[in-house]
mmCIF file of C-alpha atoms in Angstrom:
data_model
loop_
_atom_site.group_PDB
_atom_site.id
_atom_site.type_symbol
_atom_site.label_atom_id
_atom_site.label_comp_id
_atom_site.label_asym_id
_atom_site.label_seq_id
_atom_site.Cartn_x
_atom_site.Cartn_y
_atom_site.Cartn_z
ATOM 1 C CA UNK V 166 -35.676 17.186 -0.696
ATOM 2 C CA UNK V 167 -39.383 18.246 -1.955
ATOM 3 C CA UNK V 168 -41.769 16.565 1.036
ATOM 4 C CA UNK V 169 -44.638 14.137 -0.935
ATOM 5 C CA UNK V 170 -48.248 14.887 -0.100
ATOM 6 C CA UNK V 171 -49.384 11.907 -1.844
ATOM 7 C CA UNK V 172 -51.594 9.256 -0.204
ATOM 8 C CA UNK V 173 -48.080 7.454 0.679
ATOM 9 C CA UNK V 174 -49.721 4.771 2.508
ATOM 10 C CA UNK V 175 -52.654 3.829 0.882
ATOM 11 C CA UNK V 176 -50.201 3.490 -2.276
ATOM 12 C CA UNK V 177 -47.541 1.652 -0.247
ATOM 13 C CA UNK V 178 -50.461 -1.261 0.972
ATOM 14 C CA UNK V 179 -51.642 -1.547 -2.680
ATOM 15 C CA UNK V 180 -48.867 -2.316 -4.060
ATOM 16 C CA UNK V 181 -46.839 -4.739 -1.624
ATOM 17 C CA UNK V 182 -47.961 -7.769 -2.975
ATOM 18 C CA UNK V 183 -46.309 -6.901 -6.084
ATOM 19 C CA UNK V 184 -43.117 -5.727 -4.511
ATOM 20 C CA UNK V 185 -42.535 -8.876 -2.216
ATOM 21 C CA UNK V 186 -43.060 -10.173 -5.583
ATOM 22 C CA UNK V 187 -40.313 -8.517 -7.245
ATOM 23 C CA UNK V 188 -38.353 -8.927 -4.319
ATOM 24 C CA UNK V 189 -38.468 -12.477 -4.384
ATOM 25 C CA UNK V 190 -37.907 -12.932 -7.806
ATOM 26 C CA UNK V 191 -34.395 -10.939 -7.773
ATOM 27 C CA UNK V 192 -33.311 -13.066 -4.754
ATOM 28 C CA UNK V 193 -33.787 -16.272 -6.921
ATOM 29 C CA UNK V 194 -31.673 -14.525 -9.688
ATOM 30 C CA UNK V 195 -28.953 -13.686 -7.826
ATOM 31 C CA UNK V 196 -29.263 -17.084 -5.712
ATOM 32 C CA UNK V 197 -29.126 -18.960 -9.097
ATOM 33 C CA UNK V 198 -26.007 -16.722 -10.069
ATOM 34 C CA UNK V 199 -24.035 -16.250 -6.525
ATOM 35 C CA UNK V 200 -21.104 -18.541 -8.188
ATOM 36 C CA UNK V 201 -20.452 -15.697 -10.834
ATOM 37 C CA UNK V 202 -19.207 -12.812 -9.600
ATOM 38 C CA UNK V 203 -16.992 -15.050 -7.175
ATOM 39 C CA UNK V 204 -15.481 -16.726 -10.636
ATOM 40 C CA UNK V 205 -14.776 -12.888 -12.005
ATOM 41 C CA UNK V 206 -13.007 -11.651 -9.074
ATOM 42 C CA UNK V 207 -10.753 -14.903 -8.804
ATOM 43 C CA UNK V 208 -10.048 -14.418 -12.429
ATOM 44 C CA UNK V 209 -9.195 -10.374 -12.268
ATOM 45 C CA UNK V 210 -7.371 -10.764 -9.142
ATOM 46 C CA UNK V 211 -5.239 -13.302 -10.374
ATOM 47 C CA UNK V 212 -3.366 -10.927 -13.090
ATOM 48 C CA UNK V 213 0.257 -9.688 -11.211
ATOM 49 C CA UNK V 214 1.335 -6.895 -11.592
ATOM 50 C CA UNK V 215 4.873 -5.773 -10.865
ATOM 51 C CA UNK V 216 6.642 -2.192 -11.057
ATOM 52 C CA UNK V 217 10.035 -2.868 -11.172
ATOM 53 C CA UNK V 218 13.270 -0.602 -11.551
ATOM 54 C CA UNK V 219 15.781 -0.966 -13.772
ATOM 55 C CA UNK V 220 19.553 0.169 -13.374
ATOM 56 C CA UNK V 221 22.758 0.282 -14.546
ATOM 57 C CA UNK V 222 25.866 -0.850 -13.114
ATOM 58 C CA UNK V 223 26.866 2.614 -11.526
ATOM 59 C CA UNK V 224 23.157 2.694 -9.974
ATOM 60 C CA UNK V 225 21.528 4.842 -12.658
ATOM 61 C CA UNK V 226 18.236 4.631 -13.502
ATOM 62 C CA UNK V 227 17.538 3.248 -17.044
ATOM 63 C CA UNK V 228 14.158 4.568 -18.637
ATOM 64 C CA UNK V 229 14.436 4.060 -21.932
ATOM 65 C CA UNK V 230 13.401 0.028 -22.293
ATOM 66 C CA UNK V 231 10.221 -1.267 -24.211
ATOM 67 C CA UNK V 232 8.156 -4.477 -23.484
ATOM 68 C CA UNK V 233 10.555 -6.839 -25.543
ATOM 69 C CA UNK V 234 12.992 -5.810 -23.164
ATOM 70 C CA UNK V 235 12.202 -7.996 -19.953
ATOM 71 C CA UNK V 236 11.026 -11.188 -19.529
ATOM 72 C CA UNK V 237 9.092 -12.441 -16.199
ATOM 73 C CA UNK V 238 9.457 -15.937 -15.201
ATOM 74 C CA UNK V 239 7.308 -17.307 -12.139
ATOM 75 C CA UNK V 240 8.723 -20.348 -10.197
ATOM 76 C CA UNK V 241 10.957 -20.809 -13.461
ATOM 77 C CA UNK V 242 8.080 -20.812 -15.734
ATOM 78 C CA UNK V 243 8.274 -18.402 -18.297
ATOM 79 C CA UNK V 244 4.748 -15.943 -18.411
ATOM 80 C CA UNK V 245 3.365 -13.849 -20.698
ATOM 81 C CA UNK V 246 3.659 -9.986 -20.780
ATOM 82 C CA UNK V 247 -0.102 -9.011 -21.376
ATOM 83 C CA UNK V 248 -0.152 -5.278 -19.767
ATOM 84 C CA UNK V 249 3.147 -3.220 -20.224
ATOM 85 C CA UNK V 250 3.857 0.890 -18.935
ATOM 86 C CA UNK V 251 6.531 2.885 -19.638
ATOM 87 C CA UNK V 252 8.278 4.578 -16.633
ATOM 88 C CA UNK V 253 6.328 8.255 -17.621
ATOM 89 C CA UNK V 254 3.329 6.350 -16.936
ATOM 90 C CA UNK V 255 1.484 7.779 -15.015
ATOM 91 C CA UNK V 256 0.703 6.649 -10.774
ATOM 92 C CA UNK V 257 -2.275 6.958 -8.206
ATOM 93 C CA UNK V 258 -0.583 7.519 -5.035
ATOM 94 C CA UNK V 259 -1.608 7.340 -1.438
ATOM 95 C CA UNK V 260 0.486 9.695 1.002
ATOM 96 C CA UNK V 261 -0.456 8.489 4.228
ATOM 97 C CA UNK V 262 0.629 10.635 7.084
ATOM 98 C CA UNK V 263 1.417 9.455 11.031
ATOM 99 C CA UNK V 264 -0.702 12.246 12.890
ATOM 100 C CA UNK V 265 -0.092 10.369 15.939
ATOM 101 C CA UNK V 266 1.723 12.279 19.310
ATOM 102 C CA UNK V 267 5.368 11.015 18.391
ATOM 103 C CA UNK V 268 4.843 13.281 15.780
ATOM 104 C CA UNK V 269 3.572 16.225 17.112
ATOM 105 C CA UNK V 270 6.519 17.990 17.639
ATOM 106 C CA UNK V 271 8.149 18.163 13.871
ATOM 107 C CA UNK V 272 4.257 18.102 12.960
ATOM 108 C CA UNK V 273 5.419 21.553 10.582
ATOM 109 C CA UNK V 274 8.380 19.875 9.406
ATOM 110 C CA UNK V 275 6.954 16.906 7.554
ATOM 111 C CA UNK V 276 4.149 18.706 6.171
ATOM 112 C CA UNK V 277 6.717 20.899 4.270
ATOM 113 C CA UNK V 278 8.843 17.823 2.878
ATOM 114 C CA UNK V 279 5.430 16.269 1.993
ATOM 115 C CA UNK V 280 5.145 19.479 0.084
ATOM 116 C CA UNK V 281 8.098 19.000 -1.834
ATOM 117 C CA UNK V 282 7.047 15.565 -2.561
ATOM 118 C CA UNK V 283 3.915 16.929 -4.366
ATOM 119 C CA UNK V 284 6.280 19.217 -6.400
ATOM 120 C CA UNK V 285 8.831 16.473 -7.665
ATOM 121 C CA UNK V 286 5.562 13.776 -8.966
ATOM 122 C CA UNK V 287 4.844 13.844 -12.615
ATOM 123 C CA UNK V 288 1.444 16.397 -13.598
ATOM 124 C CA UNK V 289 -0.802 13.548 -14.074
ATOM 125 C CA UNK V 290 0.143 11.638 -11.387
ATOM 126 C CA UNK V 291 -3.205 11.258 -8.903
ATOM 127 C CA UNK V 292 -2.622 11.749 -5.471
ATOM 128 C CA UNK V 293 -4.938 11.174 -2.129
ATOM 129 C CA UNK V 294 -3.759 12.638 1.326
ATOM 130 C CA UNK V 295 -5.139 10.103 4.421
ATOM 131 C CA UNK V 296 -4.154 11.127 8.118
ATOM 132 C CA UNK V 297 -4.228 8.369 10.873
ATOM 133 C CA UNK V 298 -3.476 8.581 14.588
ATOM 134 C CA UNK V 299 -6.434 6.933 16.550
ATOM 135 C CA UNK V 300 -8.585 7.148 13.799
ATOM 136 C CA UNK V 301 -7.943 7.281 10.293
ATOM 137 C CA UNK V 302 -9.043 10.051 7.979
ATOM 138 C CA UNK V 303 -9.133 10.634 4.386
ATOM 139 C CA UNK V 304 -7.860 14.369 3.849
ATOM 140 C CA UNK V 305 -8.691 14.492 -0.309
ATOM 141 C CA UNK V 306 -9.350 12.079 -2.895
ATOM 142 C CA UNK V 307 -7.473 10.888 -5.769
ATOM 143 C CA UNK V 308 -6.485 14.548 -7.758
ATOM 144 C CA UNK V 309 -4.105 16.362 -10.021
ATOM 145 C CA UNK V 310 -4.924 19.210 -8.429
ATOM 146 C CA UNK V 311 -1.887 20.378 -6.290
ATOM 147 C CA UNK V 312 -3.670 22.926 -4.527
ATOM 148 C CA UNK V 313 -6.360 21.138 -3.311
ATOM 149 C CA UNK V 314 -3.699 18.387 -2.065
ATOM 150 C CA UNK V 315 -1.375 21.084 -0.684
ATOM 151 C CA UNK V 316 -4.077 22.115 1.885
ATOM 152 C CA UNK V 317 -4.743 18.886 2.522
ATOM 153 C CA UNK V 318 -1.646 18.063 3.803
ATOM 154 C CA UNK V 319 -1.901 21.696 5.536
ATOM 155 C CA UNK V 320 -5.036 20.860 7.698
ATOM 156 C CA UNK V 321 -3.422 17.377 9.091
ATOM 157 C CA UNK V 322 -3.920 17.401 12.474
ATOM 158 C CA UNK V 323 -4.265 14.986 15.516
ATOM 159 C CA UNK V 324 -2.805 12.986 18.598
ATOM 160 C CA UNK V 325 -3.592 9.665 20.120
ATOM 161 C CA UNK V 326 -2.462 6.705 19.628
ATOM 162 C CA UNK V 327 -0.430 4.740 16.026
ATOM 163 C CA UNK V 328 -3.279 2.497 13.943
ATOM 164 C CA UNK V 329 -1.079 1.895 10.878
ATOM 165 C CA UNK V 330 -2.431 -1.235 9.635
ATOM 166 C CA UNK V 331 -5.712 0.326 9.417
ATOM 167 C CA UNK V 332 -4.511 3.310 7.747
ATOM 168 C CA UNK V 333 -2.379 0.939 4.914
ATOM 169 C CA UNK V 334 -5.433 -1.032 4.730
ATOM 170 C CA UNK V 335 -7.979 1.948 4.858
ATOM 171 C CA UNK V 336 -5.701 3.678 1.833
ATOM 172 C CA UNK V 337 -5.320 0.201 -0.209
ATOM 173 C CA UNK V 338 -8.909 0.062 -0.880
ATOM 174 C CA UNK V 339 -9.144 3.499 -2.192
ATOM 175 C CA UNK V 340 -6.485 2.432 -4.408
ATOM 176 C CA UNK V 341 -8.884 -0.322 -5.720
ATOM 177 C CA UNK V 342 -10.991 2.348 -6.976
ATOM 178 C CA UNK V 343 -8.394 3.418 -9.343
ATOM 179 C CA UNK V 344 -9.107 0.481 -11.776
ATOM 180 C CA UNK V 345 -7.065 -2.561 -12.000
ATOM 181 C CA UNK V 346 -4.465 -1.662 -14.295
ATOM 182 C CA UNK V 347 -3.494 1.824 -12.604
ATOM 183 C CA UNK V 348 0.080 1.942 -11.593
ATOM 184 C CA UNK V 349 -0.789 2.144 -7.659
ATOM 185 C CA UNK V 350 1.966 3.145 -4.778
ATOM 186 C CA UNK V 351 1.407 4.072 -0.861
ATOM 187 C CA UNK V 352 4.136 6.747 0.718
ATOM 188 C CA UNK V 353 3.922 6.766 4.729
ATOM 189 C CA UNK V 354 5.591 8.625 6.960
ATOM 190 C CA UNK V 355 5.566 6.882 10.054
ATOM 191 C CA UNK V 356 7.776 5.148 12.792
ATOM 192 C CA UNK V 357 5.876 1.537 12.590
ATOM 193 C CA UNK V 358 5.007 1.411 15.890
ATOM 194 C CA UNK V 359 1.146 0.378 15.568
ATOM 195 C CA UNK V 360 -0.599 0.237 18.964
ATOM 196 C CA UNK V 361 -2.656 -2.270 18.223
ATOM 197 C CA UNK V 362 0.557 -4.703 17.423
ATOM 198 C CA UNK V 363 2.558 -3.381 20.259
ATOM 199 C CA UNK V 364 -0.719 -4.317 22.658
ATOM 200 C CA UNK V 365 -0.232 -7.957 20.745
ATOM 201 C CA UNK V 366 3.814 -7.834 21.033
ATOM 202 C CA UNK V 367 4.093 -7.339 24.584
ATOM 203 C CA UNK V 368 3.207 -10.288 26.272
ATOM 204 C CA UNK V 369 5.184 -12.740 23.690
ATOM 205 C CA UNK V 370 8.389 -10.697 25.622
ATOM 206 C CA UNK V 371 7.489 -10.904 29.381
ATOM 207 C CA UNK V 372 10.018 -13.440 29.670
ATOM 208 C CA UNK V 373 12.907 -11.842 27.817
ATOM 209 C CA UNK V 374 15.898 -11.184 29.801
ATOM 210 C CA UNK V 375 18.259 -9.452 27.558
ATOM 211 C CA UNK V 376 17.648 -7.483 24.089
ATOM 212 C CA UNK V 377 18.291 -10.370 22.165
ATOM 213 C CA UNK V 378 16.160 -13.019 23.955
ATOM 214 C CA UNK V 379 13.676 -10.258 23.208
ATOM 215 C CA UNK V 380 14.461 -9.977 19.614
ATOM 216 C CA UNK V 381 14.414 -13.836 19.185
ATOM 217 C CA UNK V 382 10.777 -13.993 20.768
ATOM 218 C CA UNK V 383 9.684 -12.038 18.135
ATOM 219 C CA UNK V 384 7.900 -13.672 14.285
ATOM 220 C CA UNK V 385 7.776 -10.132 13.464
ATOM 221 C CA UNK V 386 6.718 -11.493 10.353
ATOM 222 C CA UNK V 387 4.066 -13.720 11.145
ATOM 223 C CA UNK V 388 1.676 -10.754 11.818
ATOM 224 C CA UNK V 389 -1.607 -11.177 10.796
ATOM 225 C CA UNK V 390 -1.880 -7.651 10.242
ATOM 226 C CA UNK V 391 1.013 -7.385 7.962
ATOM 227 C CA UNK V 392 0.008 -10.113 6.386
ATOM 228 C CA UNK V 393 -3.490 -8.818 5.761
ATOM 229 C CA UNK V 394 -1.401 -5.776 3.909
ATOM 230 C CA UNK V 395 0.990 -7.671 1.530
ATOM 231 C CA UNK V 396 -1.718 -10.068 0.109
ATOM 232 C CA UNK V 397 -3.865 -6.920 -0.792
ATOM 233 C CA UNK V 398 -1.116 -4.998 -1.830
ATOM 234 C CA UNK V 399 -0.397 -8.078 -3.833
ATOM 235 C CA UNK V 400 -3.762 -8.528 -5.475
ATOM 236 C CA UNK V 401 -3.359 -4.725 -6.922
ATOM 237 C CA UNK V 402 0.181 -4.806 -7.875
ATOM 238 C CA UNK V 403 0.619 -1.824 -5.212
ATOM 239 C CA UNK V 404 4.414 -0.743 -4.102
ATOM 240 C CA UNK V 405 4.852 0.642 -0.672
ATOM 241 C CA UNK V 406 7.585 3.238 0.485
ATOM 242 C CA UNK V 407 7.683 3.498 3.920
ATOM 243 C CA UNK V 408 9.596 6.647 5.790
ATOM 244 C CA UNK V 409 10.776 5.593 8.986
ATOM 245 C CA UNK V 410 11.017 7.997 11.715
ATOM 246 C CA UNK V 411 14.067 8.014 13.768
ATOM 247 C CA UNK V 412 11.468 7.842 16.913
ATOM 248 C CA UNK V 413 10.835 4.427 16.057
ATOM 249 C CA UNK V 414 14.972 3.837 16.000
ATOM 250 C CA UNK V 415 15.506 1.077 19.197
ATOM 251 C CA UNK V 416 19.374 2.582 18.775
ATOM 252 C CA UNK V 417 17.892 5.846 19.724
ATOM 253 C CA UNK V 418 15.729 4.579 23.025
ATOM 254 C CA UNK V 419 16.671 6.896 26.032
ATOM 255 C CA UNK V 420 15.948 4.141 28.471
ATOM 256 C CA UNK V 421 15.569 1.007 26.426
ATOM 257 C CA UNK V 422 14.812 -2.380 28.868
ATOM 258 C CA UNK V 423 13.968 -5.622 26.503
ATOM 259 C CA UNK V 424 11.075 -5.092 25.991
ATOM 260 C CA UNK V 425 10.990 -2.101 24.187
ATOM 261 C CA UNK V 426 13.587 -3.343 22.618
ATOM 262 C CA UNK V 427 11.682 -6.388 21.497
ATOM 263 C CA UNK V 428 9.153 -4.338 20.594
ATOM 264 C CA UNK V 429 10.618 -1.201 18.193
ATOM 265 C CA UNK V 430 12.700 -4.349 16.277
ATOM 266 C CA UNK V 431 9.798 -5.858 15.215
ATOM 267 C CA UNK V 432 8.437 -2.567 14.118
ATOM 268 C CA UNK V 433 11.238 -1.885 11.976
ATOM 269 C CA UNK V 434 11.491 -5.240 10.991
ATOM 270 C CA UNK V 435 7.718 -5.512 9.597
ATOM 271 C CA UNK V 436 8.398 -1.891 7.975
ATOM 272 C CA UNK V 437 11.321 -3.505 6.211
ATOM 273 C CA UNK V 438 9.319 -6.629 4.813
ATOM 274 C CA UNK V 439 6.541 -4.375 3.811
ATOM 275 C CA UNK V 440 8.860 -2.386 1.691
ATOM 276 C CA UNK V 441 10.611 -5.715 -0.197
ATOM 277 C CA UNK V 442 7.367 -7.748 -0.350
ATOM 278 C CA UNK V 443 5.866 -4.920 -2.753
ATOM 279 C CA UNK V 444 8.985 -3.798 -4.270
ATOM 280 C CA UNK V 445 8.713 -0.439 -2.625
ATOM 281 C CA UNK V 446 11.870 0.847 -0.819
ATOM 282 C CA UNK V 447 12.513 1.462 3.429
ATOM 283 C CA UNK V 448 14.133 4.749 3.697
ATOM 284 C CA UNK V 449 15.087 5.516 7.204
ATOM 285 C CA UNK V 450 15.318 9.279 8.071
ATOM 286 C CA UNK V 451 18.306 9.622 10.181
ATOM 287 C CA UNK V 452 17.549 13.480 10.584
ATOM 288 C CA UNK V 453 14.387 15.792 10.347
ATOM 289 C CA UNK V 454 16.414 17.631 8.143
ATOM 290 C CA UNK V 455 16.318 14.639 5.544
ATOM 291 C CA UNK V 456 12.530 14.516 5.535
ATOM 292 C CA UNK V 457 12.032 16.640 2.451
ATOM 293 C CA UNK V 458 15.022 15.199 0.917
ATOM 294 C CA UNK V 459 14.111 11.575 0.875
ATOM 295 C CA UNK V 460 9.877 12.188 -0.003
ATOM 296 C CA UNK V 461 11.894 14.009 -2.828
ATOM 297 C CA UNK V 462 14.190 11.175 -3.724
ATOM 298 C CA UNK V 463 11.013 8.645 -3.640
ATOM 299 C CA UNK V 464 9.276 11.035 -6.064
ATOM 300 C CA UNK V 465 11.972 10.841 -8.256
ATOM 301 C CA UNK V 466 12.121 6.314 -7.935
ATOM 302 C CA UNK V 467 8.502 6.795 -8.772
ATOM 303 C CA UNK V 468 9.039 8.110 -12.199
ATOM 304 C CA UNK V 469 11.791 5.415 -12.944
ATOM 305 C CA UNK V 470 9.396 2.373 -12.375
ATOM 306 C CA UNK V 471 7.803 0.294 -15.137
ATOM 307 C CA UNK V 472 5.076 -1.802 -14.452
ATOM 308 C CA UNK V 473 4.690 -5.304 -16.142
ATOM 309 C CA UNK V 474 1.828 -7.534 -15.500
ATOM 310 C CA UNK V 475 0.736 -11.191 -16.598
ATOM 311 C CA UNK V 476 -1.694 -13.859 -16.028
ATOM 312 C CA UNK V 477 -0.120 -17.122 -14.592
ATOM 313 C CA UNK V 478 -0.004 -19.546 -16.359
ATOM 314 C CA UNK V 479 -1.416 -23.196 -15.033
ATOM 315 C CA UNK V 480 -4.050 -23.666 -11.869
ATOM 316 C CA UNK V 481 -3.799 -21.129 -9.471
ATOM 317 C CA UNK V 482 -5.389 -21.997 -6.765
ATOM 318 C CA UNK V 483 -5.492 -19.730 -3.453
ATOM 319 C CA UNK V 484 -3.566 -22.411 -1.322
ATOM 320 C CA UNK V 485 -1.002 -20.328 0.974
ATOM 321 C CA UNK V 486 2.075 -21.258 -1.347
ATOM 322 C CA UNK V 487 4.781 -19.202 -1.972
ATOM 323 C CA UNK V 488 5.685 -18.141 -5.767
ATOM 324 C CA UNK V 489 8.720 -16.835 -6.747
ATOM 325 C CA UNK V 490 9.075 -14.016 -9.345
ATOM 326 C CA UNK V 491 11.974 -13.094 -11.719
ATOM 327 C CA UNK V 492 12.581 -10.273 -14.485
ATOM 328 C CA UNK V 493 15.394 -10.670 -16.997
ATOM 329 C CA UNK V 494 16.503 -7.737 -19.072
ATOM 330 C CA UNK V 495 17.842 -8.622 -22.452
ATOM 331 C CA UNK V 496 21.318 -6.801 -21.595
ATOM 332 C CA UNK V 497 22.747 -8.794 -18.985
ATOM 333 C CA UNK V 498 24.752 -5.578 -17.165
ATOM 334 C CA UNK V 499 21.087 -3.904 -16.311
ATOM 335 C CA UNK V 500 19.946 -4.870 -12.833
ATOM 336 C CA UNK V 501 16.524 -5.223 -12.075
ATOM 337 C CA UNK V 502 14.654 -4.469 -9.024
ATOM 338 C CA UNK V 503 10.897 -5.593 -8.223
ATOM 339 C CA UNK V 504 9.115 -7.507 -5.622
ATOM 340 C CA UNK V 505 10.613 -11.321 -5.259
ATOM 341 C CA UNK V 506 7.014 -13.165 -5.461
ATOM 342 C CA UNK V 507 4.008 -13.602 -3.557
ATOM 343 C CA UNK V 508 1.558 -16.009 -1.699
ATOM 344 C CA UNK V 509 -1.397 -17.675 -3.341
ATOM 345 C CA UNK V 510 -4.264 -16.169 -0.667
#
């Protein structure tokens, strides 16, 4: 930047009358109008948008249906279809990848199945590569360009501790920058285990005797954090496919005690719900060898979604109920697969 030699401050003291002036004045504008842009976003955020898969009885993906094809009903009410995509559509993705210690030693491993992952996605499909450990870290923006997200991926590095709700809720509002009506999906690699809820878990289990007092003690579902997730994931119509890590498998525990029992279920458990509240899918990686495999296999679910979205009909008013979505196909035999509904927050 070019430094001014201009009389800054004789200039600045002549003219601050008029700027607390102008000042002013704006305030009072957007005083008079603060009711507005609160009555646009309620009105935006209240379109839902679904993708939903479609199959046929032997489990294969059909791709071939139009709009006239499915009909949404909410709480029984049938809704109007006002945005429609076909399934080659294209997404903006988030691959979010756990950069914490449990991962450190396959850290080579999962970089090359995220690899493959890149290969299987559709060319105009936007993706944006986030790390998170302690600290989360965006690695590249939204791009078609496979190179640049390649080496992305390549440079992921770090230690430290699991923030996971952070990093879902760090990569979700990137996703808002992709418009409204942008198909929108998050792929994590993780085992769940978020410090910050296990630092929240614990003491609910001091009292648990045996693995399934432990599990009991547990609204794994109740978490505020998780919570937090699904209603923004909600708002933007975004599906979430989490890969669990078999480190985060209680069945796998060399020394499990209740506790830690109590602890990895709830994990799992909140993993699971974040998958069925968005209509995403849990797939659990049983082996490192099936890392590549399954980041391949949610590529390929990717490309079979469509994505539906309509405007409620009646007051919707942001009271903490529960509403209940359903999709009909017009041929009976074709199952349908989405999220099952979503809380007015």
């Amino acid at each position: 930047m070019k430094r001014s030699y201009f009389p800054q401050t004789v200039l600045f003291k002549a003219f601050l009358p008029a700027l607390i002036f102008i000042v002013s004045l704006c305030g009072a504008f957007r005083s008079a109008g603060a009711q507005e842009p609160d009555d646009v976003v309620r009105t935006e955020t209240s379109l839902v948008q679904l993708n939903v898969g479609v199959v046929d009885p032997r489990g294969r993906a059909v791709t071939s249906l139009s709009r006239n094809d499915f009909t949404v009903y909410e709480d029984g009410v049938k809704q109007q279809i006002l945005h429609f995509e076909p399934t080659d559509a294209p997404f903006s993705l988030v691959l979010l990848l756990d950069t914490s210690g449990s991962t450190i030693n396959f850290r080579q491993q999962f970089k090359s199945a995220a690899w493959r992952f890149l290969d299987a996605l559709a060319p105009e499909d936007r993706v944006a590569v986030v790390q998170f450990n302690a600290k989360v870290k965006g690695l590249s923006g939204f791009s078609t360009d496979r190179k640049k997200t390649a080496y992305a991926i390549q440079i992921a590095e770090g230690a430290g501790e699991t923030h996971f709700y952070e990093a879902l809720k760090y990569a979700l509002n990137e996703l808002d920058k992709e418009g409204k009506q942008r198909r929108k999906a998050i792929v994590v690699m993780t085992d769940g285990l978020d410090t910050l809820q296990r630092n929240l878990d614990r003491p609910v289990l001091i009292k648990a005797k045996t693995d399934a007092e432990a599990i009991a003690a547990i609204d794994a579902k109740a978490s505020s954090a998780l919570n937090a997730i699904l209603t923004a994931a909600d708002r933007q119509g975004v599906s979430i496919f989490p890969l669990a890590l078999p480190s985060g498998d209680r069945k796998r525990l060399p020394l499990p005690d209740p506790v830690i029992t109590g602890i990895y279920s709830a994990a799992r458990t909140r993993l699971q719900t974040l998958a069925d509240r968005t209509g995403g899918r849990l797939n659990e990686i049983r082996q490192l060898s099936q890392m590549a495999q399954l980041y391949a296999e949610v590529a390929a679910e990717l490309r079979t979604l469509y994505t539906v979205a309509y405007q409620p009909s009646g007051d919707r008013s942001r009271n903490g109920k529960w509403h209940e979505i359903k999709i009909e196909i017009d041929q009976p035999q074709l199952i349908v697969r989405t999220r099952p509904g979503y809380f007015a927050r």
